[in-house]
CSV table of C-alpha atoms in Angstrom, one decimal:
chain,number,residue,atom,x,y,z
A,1,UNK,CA,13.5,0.4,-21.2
A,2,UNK,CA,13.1,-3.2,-20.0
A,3,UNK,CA,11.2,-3.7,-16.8
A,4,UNK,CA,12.4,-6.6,-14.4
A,5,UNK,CA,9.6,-8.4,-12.7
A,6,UNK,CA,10.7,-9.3,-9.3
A,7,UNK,CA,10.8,-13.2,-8.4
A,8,UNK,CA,8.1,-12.8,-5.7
A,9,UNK,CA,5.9,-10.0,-5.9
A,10,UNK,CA,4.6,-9.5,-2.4
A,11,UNK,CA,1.2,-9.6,-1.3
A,12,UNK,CA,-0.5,-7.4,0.8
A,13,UNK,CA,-4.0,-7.9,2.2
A,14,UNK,CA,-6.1,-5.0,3.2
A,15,UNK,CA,-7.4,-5.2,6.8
A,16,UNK,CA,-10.3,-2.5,5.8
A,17,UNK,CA,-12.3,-5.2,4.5
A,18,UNK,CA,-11.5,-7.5,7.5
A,19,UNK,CA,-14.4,-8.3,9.9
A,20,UNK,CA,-14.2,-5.6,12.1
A,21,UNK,CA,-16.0,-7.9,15.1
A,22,UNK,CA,-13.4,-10.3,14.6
A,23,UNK,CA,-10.4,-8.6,14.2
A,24,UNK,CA,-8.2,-10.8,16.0
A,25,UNK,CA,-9.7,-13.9,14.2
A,26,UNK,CA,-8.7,-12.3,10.8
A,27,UNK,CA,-5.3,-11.2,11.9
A,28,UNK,CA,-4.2,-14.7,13.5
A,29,UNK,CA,-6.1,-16.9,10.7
A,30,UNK,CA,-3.6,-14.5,7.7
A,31,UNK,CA,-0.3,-15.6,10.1
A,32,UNK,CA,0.2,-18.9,8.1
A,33,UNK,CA,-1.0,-17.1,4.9
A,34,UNK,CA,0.7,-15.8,1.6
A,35,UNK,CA,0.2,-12.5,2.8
A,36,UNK,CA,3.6,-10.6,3.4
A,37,UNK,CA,2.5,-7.5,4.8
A,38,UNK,CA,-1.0,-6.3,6.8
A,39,UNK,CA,-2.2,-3.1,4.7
A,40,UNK,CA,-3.9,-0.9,7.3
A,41,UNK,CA,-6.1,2.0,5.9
A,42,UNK,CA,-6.4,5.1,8.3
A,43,UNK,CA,-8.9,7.4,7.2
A,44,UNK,CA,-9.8,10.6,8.8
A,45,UNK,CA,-13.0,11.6,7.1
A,46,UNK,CA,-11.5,15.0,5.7
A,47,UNK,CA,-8.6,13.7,3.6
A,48,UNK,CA,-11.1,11.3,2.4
A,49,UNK,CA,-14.9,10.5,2.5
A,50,UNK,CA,-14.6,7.9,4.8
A,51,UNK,CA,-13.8,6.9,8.7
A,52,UNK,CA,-11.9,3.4,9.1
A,53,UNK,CA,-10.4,3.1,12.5
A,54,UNK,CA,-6.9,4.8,14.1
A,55,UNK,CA,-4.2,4.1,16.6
A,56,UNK,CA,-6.1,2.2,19.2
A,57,UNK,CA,-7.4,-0.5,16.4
A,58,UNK,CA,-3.7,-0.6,14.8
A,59,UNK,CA,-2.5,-1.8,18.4
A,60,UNK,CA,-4.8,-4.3,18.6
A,61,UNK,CA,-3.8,-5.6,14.9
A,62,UNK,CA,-0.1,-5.0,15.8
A,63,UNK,CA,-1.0,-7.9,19.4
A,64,UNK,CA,-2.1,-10.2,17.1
A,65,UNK,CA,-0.1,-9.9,13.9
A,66,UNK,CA,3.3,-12.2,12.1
A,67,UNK,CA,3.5,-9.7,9.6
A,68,UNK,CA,4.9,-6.3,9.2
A,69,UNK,CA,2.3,-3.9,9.2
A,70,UNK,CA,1.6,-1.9,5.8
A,71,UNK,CA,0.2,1.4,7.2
A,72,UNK,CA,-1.4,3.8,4.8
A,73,UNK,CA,-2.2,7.4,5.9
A,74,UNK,CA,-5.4,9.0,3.8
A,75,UNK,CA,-5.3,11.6,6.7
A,76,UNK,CA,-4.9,15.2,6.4
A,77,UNK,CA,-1.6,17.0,8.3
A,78,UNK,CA,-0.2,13.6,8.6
A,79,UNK,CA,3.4,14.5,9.9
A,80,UNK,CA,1.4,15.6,13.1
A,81,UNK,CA,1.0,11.8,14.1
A,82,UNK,CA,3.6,9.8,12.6
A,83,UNK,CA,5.7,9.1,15.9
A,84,UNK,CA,2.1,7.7,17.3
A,85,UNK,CA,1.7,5.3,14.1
A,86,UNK,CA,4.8,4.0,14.4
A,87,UNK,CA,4.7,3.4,18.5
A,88,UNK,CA,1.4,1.6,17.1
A,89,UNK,CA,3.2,-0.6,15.1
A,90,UNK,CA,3.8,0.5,12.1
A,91,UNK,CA,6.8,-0.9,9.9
A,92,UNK,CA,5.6,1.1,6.9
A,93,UNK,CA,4.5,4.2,6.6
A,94,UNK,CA,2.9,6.1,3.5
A,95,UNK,CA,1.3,9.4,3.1
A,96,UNK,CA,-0.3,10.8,0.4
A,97,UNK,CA,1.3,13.4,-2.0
A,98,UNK,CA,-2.0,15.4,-2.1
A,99,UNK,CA,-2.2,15.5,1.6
A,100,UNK,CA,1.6,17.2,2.1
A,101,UNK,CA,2.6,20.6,1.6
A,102,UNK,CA,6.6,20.0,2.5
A,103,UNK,CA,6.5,16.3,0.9
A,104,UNK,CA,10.5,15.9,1.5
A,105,UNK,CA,10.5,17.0,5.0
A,106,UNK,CA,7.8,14.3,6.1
A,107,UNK,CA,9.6,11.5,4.3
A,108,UNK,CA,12.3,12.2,5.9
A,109,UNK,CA,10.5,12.3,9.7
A,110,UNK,CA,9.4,9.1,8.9
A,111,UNK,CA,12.9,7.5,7.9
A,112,UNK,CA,14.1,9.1,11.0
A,113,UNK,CA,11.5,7.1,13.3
A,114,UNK,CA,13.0,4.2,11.4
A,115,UNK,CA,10.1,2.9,8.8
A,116,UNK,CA,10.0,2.6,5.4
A,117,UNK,CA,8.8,5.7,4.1
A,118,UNK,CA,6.0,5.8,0.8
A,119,UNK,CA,4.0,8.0,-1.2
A,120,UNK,CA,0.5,7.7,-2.4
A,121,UNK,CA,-0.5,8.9,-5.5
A,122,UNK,CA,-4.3,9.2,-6.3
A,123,UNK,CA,-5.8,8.2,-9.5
A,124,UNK,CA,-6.0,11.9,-11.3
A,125,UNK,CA,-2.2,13.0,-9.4
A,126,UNK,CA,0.9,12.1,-12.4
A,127,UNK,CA,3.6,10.3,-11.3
A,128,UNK,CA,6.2,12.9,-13.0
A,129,UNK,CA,5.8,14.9,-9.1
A,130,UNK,CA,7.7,12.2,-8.0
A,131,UNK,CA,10.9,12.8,-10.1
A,132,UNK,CA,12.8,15.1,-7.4
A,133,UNK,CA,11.9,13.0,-4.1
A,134,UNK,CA,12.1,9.4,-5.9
A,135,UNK,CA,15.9,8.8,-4.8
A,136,UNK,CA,14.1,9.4,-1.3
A,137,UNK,CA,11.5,7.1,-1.7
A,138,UNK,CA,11.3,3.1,0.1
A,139,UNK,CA,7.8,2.7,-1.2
A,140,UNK,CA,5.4,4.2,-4.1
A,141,UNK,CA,1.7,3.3,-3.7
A,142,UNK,CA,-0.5,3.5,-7.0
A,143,UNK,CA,-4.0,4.0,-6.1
A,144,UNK,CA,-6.1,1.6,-8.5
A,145,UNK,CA,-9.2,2.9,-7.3
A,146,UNK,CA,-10.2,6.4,-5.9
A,147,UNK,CA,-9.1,6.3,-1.8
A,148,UNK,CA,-11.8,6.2,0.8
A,149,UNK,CA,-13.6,2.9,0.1
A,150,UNK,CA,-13.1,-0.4,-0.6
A,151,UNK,CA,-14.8,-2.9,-3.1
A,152,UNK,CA,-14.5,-0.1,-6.0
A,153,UNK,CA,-13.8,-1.2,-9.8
A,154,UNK,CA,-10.4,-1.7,-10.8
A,155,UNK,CA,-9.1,1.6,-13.0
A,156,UNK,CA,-7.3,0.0,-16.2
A,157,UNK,CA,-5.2,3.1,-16.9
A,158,UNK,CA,-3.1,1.9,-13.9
A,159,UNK,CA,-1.2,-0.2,-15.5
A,160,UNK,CA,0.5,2.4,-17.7
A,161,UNK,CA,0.6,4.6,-14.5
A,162,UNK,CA,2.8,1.8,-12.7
A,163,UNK,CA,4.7,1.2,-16.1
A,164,UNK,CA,5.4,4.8,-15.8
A,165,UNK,CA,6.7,5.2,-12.6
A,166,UNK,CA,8.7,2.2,-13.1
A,167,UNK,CA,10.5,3.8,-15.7
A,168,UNK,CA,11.0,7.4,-13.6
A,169,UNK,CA,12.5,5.1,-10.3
A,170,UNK,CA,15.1,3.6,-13.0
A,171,UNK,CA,15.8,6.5,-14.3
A,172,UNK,CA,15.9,7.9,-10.7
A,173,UNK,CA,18.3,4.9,-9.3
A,174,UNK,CA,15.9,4.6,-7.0
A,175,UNK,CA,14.6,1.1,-5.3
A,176,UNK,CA,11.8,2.2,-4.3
A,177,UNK,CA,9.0,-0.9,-4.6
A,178,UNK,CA,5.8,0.1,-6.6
A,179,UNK,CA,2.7,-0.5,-4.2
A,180,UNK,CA,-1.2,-0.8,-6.1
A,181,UNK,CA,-3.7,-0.5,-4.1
A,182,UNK,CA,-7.7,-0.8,-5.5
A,183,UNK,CA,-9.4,-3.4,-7.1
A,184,UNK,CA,-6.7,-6.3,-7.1
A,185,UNK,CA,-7.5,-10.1,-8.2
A,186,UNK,CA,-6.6,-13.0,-10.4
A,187,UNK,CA,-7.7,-11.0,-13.9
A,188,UNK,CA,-5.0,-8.2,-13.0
A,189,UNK,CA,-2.4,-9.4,-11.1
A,190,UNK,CA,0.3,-10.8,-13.4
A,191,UNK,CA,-0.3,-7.6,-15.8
A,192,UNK,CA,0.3,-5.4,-12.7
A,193,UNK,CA,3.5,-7.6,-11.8
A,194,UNK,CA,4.5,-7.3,-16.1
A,195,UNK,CA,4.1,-3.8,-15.9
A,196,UNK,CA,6.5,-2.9,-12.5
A,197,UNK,CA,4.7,-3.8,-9.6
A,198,UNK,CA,6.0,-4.9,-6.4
A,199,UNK,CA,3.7,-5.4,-4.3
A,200,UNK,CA,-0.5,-6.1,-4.8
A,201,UNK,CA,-2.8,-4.6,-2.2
A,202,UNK,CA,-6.1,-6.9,-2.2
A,203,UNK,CA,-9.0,-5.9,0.1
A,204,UNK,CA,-12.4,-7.3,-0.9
A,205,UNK,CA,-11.1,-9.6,-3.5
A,206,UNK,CA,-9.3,-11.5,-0.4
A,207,UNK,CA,-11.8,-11.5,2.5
A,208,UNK,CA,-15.0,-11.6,0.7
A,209,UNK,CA,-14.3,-14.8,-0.6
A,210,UNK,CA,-15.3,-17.8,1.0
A,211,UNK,CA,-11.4,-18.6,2.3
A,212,UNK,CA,-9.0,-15.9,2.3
A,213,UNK,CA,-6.3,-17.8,3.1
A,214,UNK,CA,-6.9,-19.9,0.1
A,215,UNK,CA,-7.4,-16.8,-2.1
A,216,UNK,CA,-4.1,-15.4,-0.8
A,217,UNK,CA,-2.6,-18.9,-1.9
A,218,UNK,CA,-4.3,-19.1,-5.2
A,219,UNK,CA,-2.8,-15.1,-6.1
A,220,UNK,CA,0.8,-16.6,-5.0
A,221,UNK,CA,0.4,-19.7,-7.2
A,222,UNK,CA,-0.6,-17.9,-10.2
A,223,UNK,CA,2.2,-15.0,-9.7
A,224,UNK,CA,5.0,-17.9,-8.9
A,225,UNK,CA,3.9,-19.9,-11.8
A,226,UNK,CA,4.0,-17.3,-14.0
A,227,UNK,CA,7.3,-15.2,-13.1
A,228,UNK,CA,9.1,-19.0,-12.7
A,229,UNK,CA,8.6,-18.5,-16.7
């Protein structure tokens, strides 16, 4: 199989390693930015060993934000509070495959409220469970790193993860875009984009460095450069 590489492979930065004091700073100064989406972890503590922020701080975001906003649930029982995420703001929603029991019926719940509708798949979770629901599927987010924190080391066997599932949405006719989220820079981002990605999730990478906005611009130059090829 040959794998297309899309012209522009969007970029996502991930507001959970934002400055949380200056949340509105971050969101306005990313408006002019390369980013194309806001990714917004929501972390419930159970699902995952961590507690980020929830609907109230997503409002906030949504005030203050150009782009659509990227929201991924790493909550347990998640169909319970879809309508409220997307009231919130959110043009994306995915959940994760570990986290849902009746996978098809919540994807479809979240089509109905009028988002795009994704699945997460952790690092140790195949993508072959995606083979029936794929044709269903607007988004597919690979998990690079395992979920709950951010700043963790990239997980090479990704790339033949998303080279995988690129081959199982063909197969599938599906369009789904291939998300990855975890451990995202300059070393890994054309492979990722070589291998079937669509979209690169960048958290620490992007606002620990001096500029982010420059960061963000650096990624899109090196990803334009290369798929202009």
């Amino acid at each position: 199989m040959t794998v297309s590489r899309r012209i522009t492979p969007l970029l996502a930065p991930s507001m959970l390693a934002s400055d949380f004091a200056n949340l509105q700073a971050e969101t306005e100064r990313l408006a002019g930015s390369a980013a194309d989406w806001l990714h917004c972890d929501i972390m419930d503590g159970r699902f995952v060993p961590n507690i980020s922020f929830g609907l109230p701080v997503l409002e906030a975001i949504r005030r203050h934000a150009q782009q659509p906003l990227d929201v991924h649930l790493m909550i347990e029982q998640p169909q319970l509070y879809l309508d409220a995420f997307r009231d919130a703001g959110a043009a994306n929603i995915t959940v994760h495959y570990e986290a849902c029991t009746h996978l098809h019926r919540v994807i479809q719940q979240i089509k109905k409220l009028g988002c795009r509708a994704g699945v997460a798949l952790n690092p140790h979770t195949p993508v072959w469970v995606l083979q029936d629901i794929a044709p269903d599927l607007d988004l597919v987010c690979i998990m690079s790193v395992n979920p709950g924190f951010g700043g963790q080391a990239f997980i090479p066997n990704t790339l033949k993860k998303v080279a995988e599932l690129k081959e199982l949405l063909v197969d599938a006719g599906s369009e789904a875009l291939i998300e990855v989220d975890g451990g995202v820079n300059l070393d890994n981002a054309l492979p990722l984009v070589e291998a079937g990605a669509d979209v690169l999730i960048a958290g620490s990478f992007v606002f620990n460095s001096p500029d982010p906005v420059a960061t963000l611009a650096d990624l899109r130059a090196q990803l334009s450069a290369a798929t202009a090829e």
